[in-house]
PDB file of C-alpha atoms in Angstrom:
ATOM      1  CA  MET A   1       0.000   0.000   0.000  1.00  0.00           C
ATOM      2  CA  ASP A   2       1.229   3.467  -0.965  1.00  0.00           C
ATOM      3  CA  LEU A   3      -0.174   6.472   0.931  1.00  0.00           C
ATOM      4  CA  THR A   4       1.000   9.055  -1.614  1.00  0.00           C
ATOM      5  CA  GLY A   5      -1.913  11.178  -2.758  1.00  0.00           C
ATOM      6  CA  LYS A   6      -4.359   9.404  -0.448  1.00  0.00           C
ATOM      7  CA  ARG A   7      -6.946  10.915   1.857  1.00  0.00           C
ATOM      8  CA  VAL A   8      -5.859   9.669   5.290  1.00  0.00           C
ATOM      9  CA  VAL A   9      -7.656   9.932   8.627  1.00  0.00           C
ATOM     10  CA  VAL A  10      -5.375   9.667  11.672  1.00  0.00           C
ATOM     11  CA  THR A  11      -7.245   9.048  14.924  1.00  0.00           C
ATOM     12  CA  GLY A  12      -5.169  10.135  17.903  1.00  0.00           C
ATOM     13  CA  GLY A  13      -3.134  12.266  15.521  1.00  0.00           C
ATOM     14  CA  ALA A  14      -2.501  14.974  18.129  1.00  0.00           C
ATOM     15  CA  GLY A  15      -0.728  12.454  20.360  1.00  0.00           C
ATOM     16  CA  PHE A  16       2.879  11.314  20.509  1.00  0.00           C
ATOM     17  CA  VAL A  17       3.243   8.790  17.668  1.00  0.00           C
ATOM     18  CA  GLY A  18       0.152   9.962  15.788  1.00  0.00           C
ATOM     19  CA  SER A  19       1.408  13.533  15.432  1.00  0.00           C
ATOM     20  CA  HIS A  20       4.765  12.314  14.146  1.00  0.00           C
ATOM     21  CA  LEU A  21       2.928  10.188  11.582  1.00  0.00           C
ATOM     22  CA  ALA A  22       0.875  13.210  10.524  1.00  0.00           C
ATOM     23  CA  ASP A  23       4.117  15.185  10.143  1.00  0.00           C
ATOM     24  CA  ARG A  24       5.411  12.566   7.737  1.00  0.00           C
ATOM     25  CA  LEU A  25       2.231  12.256   5.714  1.00  0.00           C
ATOM     26  CA  VAL A  26       1.203  15.864   5.087  1.00  0.00           C
ATOM     27  CA  ASP A  27       3.670  16.538   2.268  1.00  0.00           C
ATOM     28  CA  ASP A  28       2.307  13.694   0.147  1.00  0.00           C
ATOM     29  CA  ALA A  29      -1.226  13.008   1.427  1.00  0.00           C
ATOM     30  CA  ASP A  30      -4.419  14.802   2.456  1.00  0.00           C
ATOM     31  CA  VAL A  31      -4.439  14.296   6.244  1.00  0.00           C
ATOM     32  CA  THR A  32      -7.324  14.719   8.676  1.00  0.00           C
ATOM     33  CA  VAL A  33      -6.532  14.323  12.381  1.00  0.00           C
ATOM     34  CA  VAL A  34      -9.302  13.536  14.864  1.00  0.00           C
ATOM     35  CA  ASP A  35      -8.406  13.700  18.548  1.00  0.00           C
ATOM     36  CA  ASP A  36      -9.984  14.874  21.805  1.00  0.00           C
ATOM     37  CA  CYS A  37      -6.495  16.146  22.808  1.00  0.00           C
ATOM     38  CA  SER A  38      -6.667  14.392  26.187  1.00  0.00           C
ATOM     39  CA  ASN A  39      -3.310  12.696  25.504  1.00  0.00           C
ATOM     40  CA  GLY A  40      -2.114  15.028  22.768  1.00  0.00           C
ATOM     41  CA  ARG A  41      -1.822  18.693  21.987  1.00  0.00           C
ATOM     42  CA  GLU A  42      -3.292  20.833  19.244  1.00  0.00           C
ATOM     43  CA  GLU A  43       0.090  22.446  18.561  1.00  0.00           C
ATOM     44  CA  TRP A  44       1.607  19.044  17.729  1.00  0.00           C
ATOM     45  CA  VAL A  45      -0.684  18.659  14.713  1.00  0.00           C
ATOM     46  CA  PRO A  46       0.998  19.963  11.533  1.00  0.00           C
ATOM     47  CA  ASP A  47      -0.532  23.087  10.043  1.00  0.00           C
ATOM     48  CA  ALA A  48      -1.109  21.329   6.727  1.00  0.00           C
ATOM     49  CA  ALA A  49      -3.413  18.764   8.361  1.00  0.00           C
ATOM     50  CA  THR A  50      -7.071  19.306   9.213  1.00  0.00           C
ATOM     51  CA  LEU A  51      -7.733  18.900  12.947  1.00  0.00           C
ATOM     52  CA  VAL A  52     -11.137  17.808  14.207  1.00  0.00           C
ATOM     53  CA  GLN A  53     -11.412  17.807  18.006  1.00  0.00           C
ATOM     54  CA  GLY A  54     -13.847  15.188  19.220  1.00  0.00           C
ATOM     55  CA  ASP A  55     -14.434  12.030  21.242  1.00  0.00           C
ATOM     56  CA  LEU A  56     -14.341   8.867  19.118  1.00  0.00           C
ATOM     57  CA  THR A  57     -16.648   7.047  21.519  1.00  0.00           C
ATOM     58  CA  ASP A  58     -19.294   9.317  19.940  1.00  0.00           C
ATOM     59  CA  ALA A  59     -20.240   7.714  16.626  1.00  0.00           C
ATOM     60  CA  THR A  60     -21.357  11.051  15.194  1.00  0.00           C
ATOM     61  CA  VAL A  61     -17.786  12.357  15.531  1.00  0.00           C
ATOM     62  CA  VAL A  62     -16.477   9.321  13.652  1.00  0.00           C
ATOM     63  CA  ASP A  63     -19.155   9.708  10.971  1.00  0.00           C
ATOM     64  CA  GLY A  64     -18.054  13.291  10.403  1.00  0.00           C
ATOM     65  CA  VAL A  65     -14.408  12.490   9.660  1.00  0.00           C
ATOM     66  CA  ILE A  66     -14.496   9.088   7.913  1.00  0.00           C
ATOM     67  CA  THR A  67     -16.367   9.582   4.640  1.00  0.00           C
ATOM     68  CA  ASP A  68     -16.700   7.921   1.259  1.00  0.00           C
ATOM     69  CA  GLU A  69     -13.734  10.053   0.174  1.00  0.00           C
ATOM     70  CA  THR A  70     -11.439   8.527   2.814  1.00  0.00           C
ATOM     71  CA  ASP A  71      -8.852   6.094   1.441  1.00  0.00           C
ATOM     72  CA  VAL A  72      -7.056   4.931   4.601  1.00  0.00           C
ATOM     73  CA  VAL A  73      -7.658   5.105   8.366  1.00  0.00           C
ATOM     74  CA  CYS A  74      -4.729   5.082  10.797  1.00  0.00           C
ATOM     75  CA  HIS A  75      -6.325   4.235  14.139  1.00  0.00           C
ATOM     76  CA  PHE A  76      -3.946   5.415  16.866  1.00  0.00           C
ATOM     77  CA  ALA A  77      -6.455   6.778  19.411  1.00  0.00           C
ATOM     78  CA  ALA A  78      -6.690   5.089  22.816  1.00  0.00           C
ATOM     79  CA  SER A  79      -6.724   5.693  26.538  1.00  0.00           C
ATOM     80  CA  LYS A  80      -3.191   4.514  27.270  1.00  0.00           C
ATOM     81  CA  ASP A  81      -2.783   4.305  31.065  1.00  0.00           C
ATOM     82  CA  VAL A  82      -1.812   0.719  31.912  1.00  0.00           C
ATOM     83  CA  ASP A  83      -2.847   1.256  35.554  1.00  0.00           C
ATOM     84  CA  ALA A  84      -6.005   3.261  34.873  1.00  0.00           C
ATOM     85  CA  ASP A  85      -8.135   4.165  37.891  1.00  0.00           C
ATOM     86  CA  ALA A  86     -11.283   2.991  36.055  1.00  0.00           C
ATOM     87  CA  PRO A  87     -10.139  -0.057  34.064  1.00  0.00           C
ATOM     88  CA  ARG A  88     -13.634  -1.113  32.983  1.00  0.00           C
ATOM     89  CA  ALA A  89     -14.377   2.326  31.543  1.00  0.00           C
ATOM     90  CA  GLN A  90     -10.986   2.353  29.834  1.00  0.00           C
ATOM     91  CA  PHE A  91     -11.590  -1.055  28.257  1.00  0.00           C
ATOM     92  CA  GLU A  92     -15.095  -0.154  27.121  1.00  0.00           C
ATOM     93  CA  ASP A  93     -14.071   3.236  25.729  1.00  0.00           C
ATOM     94  CA  ASN A  94     -11.112   1.857  23.779  1.00  0.00           C
ATOM     95  CA  VAL A  95     -13.147  -0.964  22.251  1.00  0.00           C
ATOM     96  CA  ALA A  96     -16.044   1.416  21.523  1.00  0.00           C
ATOM     97  CA  MET A  97     -13.720   3.756  19.618  1.00  0.00           C
ATOM     98  CA  THR A  98     -12.447   0.902  17.480  1.00  0.00           C
ATOM     99  CA  HIS A  99     -15.938  -0.482  16.909  1.00  0.00           C
ATOM    100  CA  ASN A 100     -17.191   2.948  15.817  1.00  0.00           C
ATOM    101  CA  VAL A 101     -14.283   3.309  13.392  1.00  0.00           C
ATOM    102  CA  LEU A 102     -14.886  -0.142  11.885  1.00  0.00           C
ATOM    103  CA  GLU A 103     -18.631   0.367  11.504  1.00  0.00           C
ATOM    104  CA  ARG A 104     -18.116   3.675   9.761  1.00  0.00           C
ATOM    105  CA  MET A 105     -15.458   2.226   7.457  1.00  0.00           C
ATOM    106  CA  ASP A 106     -17.926  -0.501   6.495  1.00  0.00           C
ATOM    107  CA  GLU A 107     -20.705   2.031   5.867  1.00  0.00           C
ATOM    108  CA  VAL A 108     -18.659   4.170   3.465  1.00  0.00           C
ATOM    109  CA  GLY A 109     -16.447   1.481   1.927  1.00  0.00           C
ATOM    110  CA  VAL A 110     -12.987   2.299   3.331  1.00  0.00           C
ATOM    111  CA  ASP A 111     -10.873  -0.839   2.896  1.00  0.00           C
ATOM    112  CA  ARG A 112      -7.446  -0.012   4.384  1.00  0.00           C
ATOM    113  CA  LEU A 113      -6.654   0.305   8.103  1.00  0.00           C
ATOM    114  CA  LEU A 114      -3.451   0.761  10.101  1.00  0.00           C
ATOM    115  CA  TYR A 115      -3.821  -0.084  13.781  1.00  0.00           C
ATOM    116  CA  THR A 116      -1.418   0.509  16.660  1.00  0.00           C
ATOM    117  CA  SER A 117      -1.430  -2.318  19.162  1.00  0.00           C
ATOM    118  CA  SER A 118       1.151  -2.979  21.864  1.00  0.00           C
ATOM    119  CA  SER A 119       3.544  -5.504  23.355  1.00  0.00           C
ATOM    120  CA  VAL A 120       1.169  -5.662  26.333  1.00  0.00           C
ATOM    121  CA  VAL A 121      -1.116  -8.086  24.440  1.00  0.00           C
ATOM    122  CA  TYR A 122       1.471 -10.810  25.132  1.00  0.00           C
ATOM    123  CA  GLY A 123       1.459 -10.411  28.903  1.00  0.00           C
ATOM    124  CA  GLU A 124       4.486 -11.998  30.546  1.00  0.00           C
ATOM    125  CA  ALA A 125       5.830 -14.039  27.646  1.00  0.00           C
ATOM    126  CA  PRO A 126       9.135 -15.723  26.758  1.00  0.00           C
ATOM    127  CA  ARG A 127      11.614 -13.330  25.150  1.00  0.00           C
ATOM    128  CA  PRO A 128      12.118 -12.387  22.377  1.00  0.00           C
ATOM    129  CA  THR A 129       8.391 -12.804  21.728  1.00  0.00           C
ATOM    130  CA  PRO A 130       7.293 -13.590  18.141  1.00  0.00           C
ATOM    131  CA  GLU A 131       3.972 -12.550  16.624  1.00  0.00           C
ATOM    132  CA  ASP A 132       2.656 -16.133  16.622  1.00  0.00           C
ATOM    133  CA  TYR A 133       3.271 -16.689  20.352  1.00  0.00           C
ATOM    134  CA  GLY A 134       0.285 -17.896  22.317  1.00  0.00           C
ATOM    135  CA  PRO A 135      -1.788 -17.993  24.372  1.00  0.00           C
ATOM    136  CA  LEU A 136      -1.994 -14.216  24.638  1.00  0.00           C
ATOM    137  CA  GLU A 137      -2.636 -13.377  28.293  1.00  0.00           C
ATOM    138  CA  PRO A 138      -2.488  -9.610  28.938  1.00  0.00           C
ATOM    139  CA  ILE A 139      -2.245  -8.546  32.581  1.00  0.00           C
ATOM    140  CA  SER A 140      -3.891  -5.097  32.333  1.00  0.00           C
ATOM    141  CA  ALA A 141      -7.215  -3.728  31.118  1.00  0.00           C
ATOM    142  CA  TYR A 142      -5.291  -1.700  28.551  1.00  0.00           C
ATOM    143  CA  GLY A 143      -3.707  -4.889  27.199  1.00  0.00           C
ATOM    144  CA  ALA A 144      -7.047  -6.676  27.243  1.00  0.00           C
ATOM    145  CA  GLY A 145      -8.582  -3.841  25.227  1.00  0.00           C
ATOM    146  CA  LYS A 146      -5.810  -3.983  22.644  1.00  0.00           C
ATOM    147  CA  LEU A 147      -6.288  -7.724  22.296  1.00  0.00           C
ATOM    148  CA  ALA A 148     -10.061  -7.289  21.961  1.00  0.00           C
ATOM    149  CA  ASP A 149      -9.478  -4.681  19.256  1.00  0.00           C
ATOM    150  CA  GLU A 150      -7.157  -7.047  17.404  1.00  0.00           C
ATOM    151  CA  ALA A 151      -9.862  -9.729  17.516  1.00  0.00           C
ATOM    152  CA  LEU A 152     -12.426  -7.317  16.046  1.00  0.00           C
ATOM    153  CA  LEU A 153     -10.023  -6.329  13.294  1.00  0.00           C
ATOM    154  CA  SER A 154      -9.237  -9.940  12.468  1.00  0.00           C
ATOM    155  CA  ALA A 155     -12.903 -10.933  12.283  1.00  0.00           C
ATOM    156  CA  ARG A 156     -13.809  -8.029   9.988  1.00  0.00           C
ATOM    157  CA  ALA A 157     -10.728  -8.403   7.791  1.00  0.00           C
ATOM    158  CA  HIS A 158     -11.192 -12.148   7.291  1.00  0.00           C
ATOM    159  CA  ALA A 159     -14.800 -11.454   6.360  1.00  0.00           C
ATOM    160  CA  GLY A 160     -13.510  -9.301   3.517  1.00  0.00           C
ATOM    161  CA  ALA A 161     -14.388  -5.868   4.931  1.00  0.00           C
ATOM    162  CA  PHE A 162     -10.872  -4.421   4.687  1.00  0.00           C
ATOM    163  CA  ASP A 163      -7.152  -5.170   4.919  1.00  0.00           C
ATOM    164  CA  VAL A 164      -5.446  -4.322   8.208  1.00  0.00           C
ATOM    165  CA  TRP A 165      -1.858  -3.737   9.245  1.00  0.00           C
ATOM    166  CA  THR A 166      -1.523  -4.174  13.027  1.00  0.00           C
ATOM    167  CA  PHE A 167       1.663  -3.054  14.760  1.00  0.00           C
ATOM    168  CA  ARG A 168       2.544  -4.276  18.232  1.00  0.00           C
ATOM    169  CA  PHE A 169       4.832  -1.589  19.602  1.00  0.00           C
ATOM    170  CA  ALA A 170       7.628  -1.947  22.086  1.00  0.00           C
ATOM    171  CA  ASN A 171       8.210   1.266  24.097  1.00  0.00           C
ATOM    172  CA  VAL A 172       8.455   4.097  21.570  1.00  0.00           C
ATOM    173  CA  VAL A 173      10.434   7.177  22.624  1.00  0.00           C
ATOM    174  CA  GLY A 174      11.218  10.598  21.227  1.00  0.00           C
ATOM    175  CA  PRO A 175      10.054  14.228  21.140  1.00  0.00           C
ATOM    176  CA  ARG A 176       6.545  14.876  22.532  1.00  0.00           C
ATOM    177  CA  LEU A 177       6.640  11.758  24.716  1.00  0.00           C
ATOM    178  CA  ARG A 178       4.780  12.293  27.979  1.00  0.00           C
ATOM    179  CA  GLY A 179       3.692  10.080  30.871  1.00  0.00           C
ATOM    180  CA  ALA A 180       6.589   7.623  30.477  1.00  0.00           C
ATOM    181  CA  VAL A 181       9.812   6.774  32.264  1.00  0.00           C
ATOM    182  CA  VAL A 182      12.160   9.127  30.377  1.00  0.00           C
ATOM    183  CA  PRO A 183      10.147  12.363  30.805  1.00  0.00           C
ATOM    184  CA  ASP A 184       9.285  11.269  34.357  1.00  0.00           C
ATOM    185  CA  PHE A 185      12.972  10.967  35.295  1.00  0.00           C
ATOM    186  CA  ILE A 186      13.834  14.257  33.571  1.00  0.00           C
ATOM    187  CA  GLU A 187      11.136  16.163  35.445  1.00  0.00           C
ATOM    188  CA  LYS A 188      12.011  14.575  38.787  1.00  0.00           C
ATOM    189  CA  LEU A 189      15.710  15.409  38.411  1.00  0.00           C
ATOM    190  CA  GLN A 190      14.980  18.944  37.238  1.00  0.00           C
ATOM    191  CA  ALA A 191      12.959  19.431  40.434  1.00  0.00           C
ATOM    192  CA  ASP A 192      15.551  17.761  42.704  1.00  0.00           C
ATOM    193  CA  PRO A 193      18.899  16.694  41.173  1.00  0.00           C
ATOM    194  CA  SER A 194      20.067  15.075  44.430  1.00  0.00           C
ATOM    195  CA  THR A 195      17.657  12.128  44.493  1.00  0.00           C
ATOM    196  CA  LEU A 196      15.572  10.054  42.090  1.00  0.00           C
ATOM    197  CA  GLU A 197      12.665   7.830  43.081  1.00  0.00           C
ATOM    198  CA  ILE A 198      12.428   4.762  40.839  1.00  0.00           C
ATOM    199  CA  LEU A 199       9.225   2.754  40.682  1.00  0.00           C
ATOM    200  CA  GLY A 200       9.798  -0.944  41.384  1.00  0.00           C
ATOM    201  CA  ASP A 201      13.285  -2.356  41.904  1.00  0.00           C
ATOM    202  CA  GLY A 202      14.998  -0.784  38.864  1.00  0.00           C
ATOM    203  CA  ARG A 203      15.592  -4.171  37.254  1.00  0.00           C
ATOM    204  CA  GLN A 204      12.623  -3.971  34.897  1.00  0.00           C
ATOM    205  CA  GLU A 205      14.071  -4.378  31.408  1.00  0.00           C
ATOM    206  CA  LYS A 206      12.380  -3.550  28.106  1.00  0.00           C
ATOM    207  CA  SER A 207      12.979  -2.673  24.477  1.00  0.00           C
ATOM    208  CA  TYR A 208      12.928   1.021  23.501  1.00  0.00           C
ATOM    209  CA  LEU A 209      12.466   2.194  19.907  1.00  0.00           C
ATOM    210  CA  THR A 210      12.852   5.694  18.465  1.00  0.00           C
ATOM    211  CA  VAL A 211       9.706   7.164  16.967  1.00  0.00           C
ATOM    212  CA  GLY A 212      11.588   7.510  13.681  1.00  0.00           C
ATOM    213  CA  ASP A 213      12.450   3.814  13.589  1.00  0.00           C
ATOM    214  CA  CYS A 214       8.844   3.036  14.515  1.00  0.00           C
ATOM    215  CA  LEU A 215       7.434   4.989  11.571  1.00  0.00           C
ATOM    216  CA  ASP A 216      10.081   3.596   9.214  1.00  0.00           C
ATOM    217  CA  GLY A 217       9.097   0.067  10.223  1.00  0.00           C
ATOM    218  CA  MET A 218       5.425   0.771   9.635  1.00  0.00           C
ATOM    219  CA  ALA A 219       6.112   2.250   6.209  1.00  0.00           C
ATOM    220  CA  HIS A 220       8.282  -0.729   5.301  1.00  0.00           C
ATOM    221  CA  ALA A 221       5.574  -3.209   6.291  1.00  0.00           C
ATOM    222  CA  ILE A 222       2.657  -1.568   4.498  1.00  0.00           C
ATOM    223  CA  ALA A 223       4.702  -1.343   1.316  1.00  0.00           C
ATOM    224  CA  ARG A 224       5.451  -5.076   1.291  1.00  0.00           C
ATOM    225  CA  ALA A 225       2.755  -7.031   3.175  1.00  0.00           C
ATOM    226  CA  GLU A 226      -0.628  -7.467   1.484  1.00  0.00           C
ATOM    227  CA  ASP A 227      -2.588 -10.106   3.390  1.00  0.00           C
ATOM    228  CA  PRO A 228      -6.047  -9.395   4.845  1.00  0.00           C
ATOM    229  CA  VAL A 229      -4.445  -9.372   8.319  1.00  0.00           C
ATOM    230  CA  ASN A 230      -0.812  -8.252   8.620  1.00  0.00           C
ATOM    231  CA  THR A 231       0.557  -8.272  12.175  1.00  0.00           C
ATOM    232  CA  PHE A 232       4.064  -7.097  13.020  1.00  0.00           C
ATOM    233  CA  ASN A 233       6.113  -6.465  16.126  1.00  0.00           C
ATOM    234  CA  LEU A 234       8.049  -3.195  16.169  1.00  0.00           C
ATOM    235  CA  GLY A 235      10.971  -2.988  18.548  1.00  0.00           C
ATOM    236  CA  THR A 236      14.715  -3.397  18.862  1.00  0.00           C
ATOM    237  CA  ARG A 237      16.787  -6.516  19.425  1.00  0.00           C
ATOM    238  CA  THR A 238      18.243  -4.943  22.562  1.00  0.00           C
ATOM    239  CA  THR A 239      16.770  -3.923  25.926  1.00  0.00           C
ATOM    240  CA  THR A 240      17.427  -1.320  28.596  1.00  0.00           C
ATOM    241  CA  SER A 241      16.843  -1.608  32.338  1.00  0.00           C
ATOM    242  CA  VAL A 242      15.151   1.125  34.345  1.00  0.00           C
ATOM    243  CA  ASP A 243      18.376   1.597  36.326  1.00  0.00           C
ATOM    244  CA  ARG A 244      20.244   2.123  33.052  1.00  0.00           C
ATOM    245  CA  ILE A 245      17.635   4.658  31.914  1.00  0.00           C
ATOM    246  CA  ALA A 246      18.149   6.522  35.192  1.00  0.00           C
ATOM    247  CA  SER A 247      21.915   6.575  34.591  1.00  0.00           C
ATOM    248  CA  ILE A 248      21.526   7.846  31.013  1.00  0.00           C
ATOM    249  CA  VAL A 249      19.128  10.616  32.024  1.00  0.00           C
ATOM    250  CA  ALA A 250      21.366  11.637  34.931  1.00  0.00           C
ATOM    251  CA  GLU A 251      24.412  11.723  32.637  1.00  0.00           C
ATOM    252  CA  GLU A 252      22.610  13.921  30.114  1.00  0.00           C
ATOM    253  CA  LEU A 253      21.523  16.303  32.884  1.00  0.00           C
ATOM    254  CA  GLY A 254      25.000  16.304  34.425  1.00  0.00           C
ATOM    255  CA  VAL A 255      23.789  15.199  37.867  1.00  0.00           C
ATOM    256  CA  ASP A 256      24.618  12.340  40.229  1.00  0.00           C
ATOM    257  CA  PRO A 257      21.491  11.529  42.258  1.00  0.00           C
ATOM    258  CA  GLU A 258      20.946   8.960  44.962  1.00  0.00           C
ATOM    259  CA  TYR A 259      18.408   6.370  43.835  1.00  0.00           C
ATOM    260  CA  THR A 260      15.496   5.265  45.993  1.00  0.00           C
ATOM    261  CA  TYR A 261      13.104   2.460  45.075  1.00  0.00           C
ATOM    262  CA  THR A 262       9.438   1.831  45.768  1.00  0.00           C
ATOM    263  CA  GLY A 263      10.185  -1.919  45.653  1.00  0.00           C
ATOM    264  CA  GLY A 264       8.786  -4.971  43.920  1.00  0.00           C
ATOM    265  CA  GLU A 265       9.463  -6.305  40.441  1.00  0.00           C
ATOM    266  CA  ARG A 266       6.767  -4.109  38.834  1.00  0.00           C
ATOM    267  CA  GLY A 267       6.670  -0.357  38.558  1.00  0.00           C
ATOM    268  CA  TRP A 268       2.858  -0.337  38.835  1.00  0.00           C
ATOM    269  CA  LYS A 269      -0.102  -2.666  38.719  1.00  0.00           C
ATOM    270  CA  GLY A 270      -0.272  -4.282  35.281  1.00  0.00           C
ATOM    271  CA  ASP A 271       3.381  -3.537  34.481  1.00  0.00           C
ATOM    272  CA  VAL A 272       5.151  -6.269  32.497  1.00  0.00           C
ATOM    273  CA  PRO A 273       8.619  -6.204  34.106  1.00  0.00           C
ATOM    274  CA  LYS A 274      10.581  -7.657  31.190  1.00  0.00           C
ATOM    275  CA  MET A 275       9.775  -7.318  27.494  1.00  0.00           C
ATOM    276  CA  CYS A 276      11.628  -7.880  24.251  1.00  0.00           C
ATOM    277  CA  LEU A 277       9.803  -8.447  20.978  1.00  0.00           C
ATOM    278  CA  SER A 278      11.098 -10.597  18.145  1.00  0.00           C
ATOM    279  CA  VAL A 279      11.477  -8.486  14.983  1.00  0.00           C
ATOM    280  CA  GLU A 280      12.403 -11.416  12.734  1.00  0.00           C
ATOM    281  CA  LYS A 281       9.143 -11.221  10.746  1.00  0.00           C
ATOM    282  CA  LEU A 282       9.725  -7.639   9.664  1.00  0.00           C
ATOM    283  CA  SER A 283      13.462  -8.267   9.338  1.00  0.00           C
ATOM    284  CA  ALA A 284      12.663 -10.946   6.751  1.00  0.00           C
ATOM    285  CA  LEU A 285      11.102  -8.150   4.674  1.00  0.00           C
ATOM    286  CA  GLY A 286      14.324  -6.136   4.903  1.00  0.00           C
ATOM    287  CA  TRP A 287      13.762  -3.828   7.895  1.00  0.00           C
ATOM    288  CA  GLU A 288      16.051  -3.308  10.871  1.00  0.00           C
ATOM    289  CA  PRO A 289      15.942  -0.533  13.501  1.00  0.00           C
ATOM    290  CA  ASP A 290      18.751   1.987  13.102  1.00  0.00           C
ATOM    291  CA  THR A 291      19.150   2.640  16.831  1.00  0.00           C
ATOM    292  CA  SER A 292      19.748   0.334  19.790  1.00  0.00           C
ATOM    293  CA  SER A 293      17.548   0.502  22.872  1.00  0.00           C
ATOM    294  CA  ASP A 294      20.184   2.339  24.970  1.00  0.00           C
ATOM    295  CA  ASP A 295      20.881   4.801  22.164  1.00  0.00           C
ATOM    296  CA  ALA A 296      17.146   5.379  21.684  1.00  0.00           C
ATOM    297  CA  ILE A 297      16.890   6.354  25.360  1.00  0.00           C
ATOM    298  CA  ARG A 298      19.845   8.731  25.113  1.00  0.00           C
ATOM    299  CA  TRP A 299      18.530  10.349  21.910  1.00  0.00           C
ATOM    300  CA  ALA A 300      15.042  10.729  23.374  1.00  0.00           C
ATOM    301  CA  THR A 301      16.467  12.262  26.555  1.00  0.00           C
ATOM    302  CA  ARG A 302      18.321  14.895  24.540  1.00  0.00           C
ATOM    303  CA  GLN A 303      15.223  15.681  22.493  1.00  0.00           C
ATOM    304  CA  LEU A 304      12.980  15.922  25.551  1.00  0.00           C
ATOM    305  CA  LEU A 305      15.406  18.170  27.422  1.00  0.00           C
ATOM    306  CA  GLU A 306      14.646  20.791  24.769  1.00  0.00           C
ATOM    307  CA  GLU A 307      10.923  20.540  25.590  1.00  0.00           C
ATOM    308  CA  LEU A 308      10.659  20.019  29.357  1.00  0.00           C
TER     309      LEU A 308
END
């Protein structure tokens, strides 16, 4: 699939990854962003894109942006807190947004969909985790919602409604990232450079991917995979511990804090303490990430220091 010259709707396009995707698309495509800006910001949406502010759990909002002139939908919108205070509402809202998008696509005949899933659908799985690993046993409502969405997409796609490219992200980092470990450490050390509280025991270890590598991987996959359901992991072959992230952030800030720990192997309820995705499926199509996990953290730290 080639997005050049297409009319593209990006849900969640004012958020972190979605806004970077919109940045990439606007020179060659007609881009409409729909977002309630609860996770994103209006100023992150490129000027050349059309921004519609609205809640995708409202079907009338979806009906207003996905029309018979739409060629492709990139569905990035979601409530993303893994330890949400109201997990049932989060699950229901995320699935409702996806269901509304799919129903509207069916009504107007849109037959191409990009969907952002997550490593959390695997739960606590052997590493590196391939796309065909099972059973999938997520340990958070957010992960359960992503898995439910994937099931909806699979059912509709295999029924011939559309083709879907689903991307299970590792931890994506870069400019505009908020509510994650790197900006959290930066803000804590800016407030008090002498000490840093670390959630859990610091030994949590995961794969971190630059937002540029993430978008490159997506573009590579959609250009080469053409099945009704195309599911790919996006991550790096390397991992970074939380303690190592703390060291990198401290080095970039030029401080030497004392670390304190909240304890336990998880940073929060629903946290998967160790994660590394297999990228062999996408590698077989010729893609490799340009940046290691440690280097992604260092690059993201430098970018975020210009914003925070």
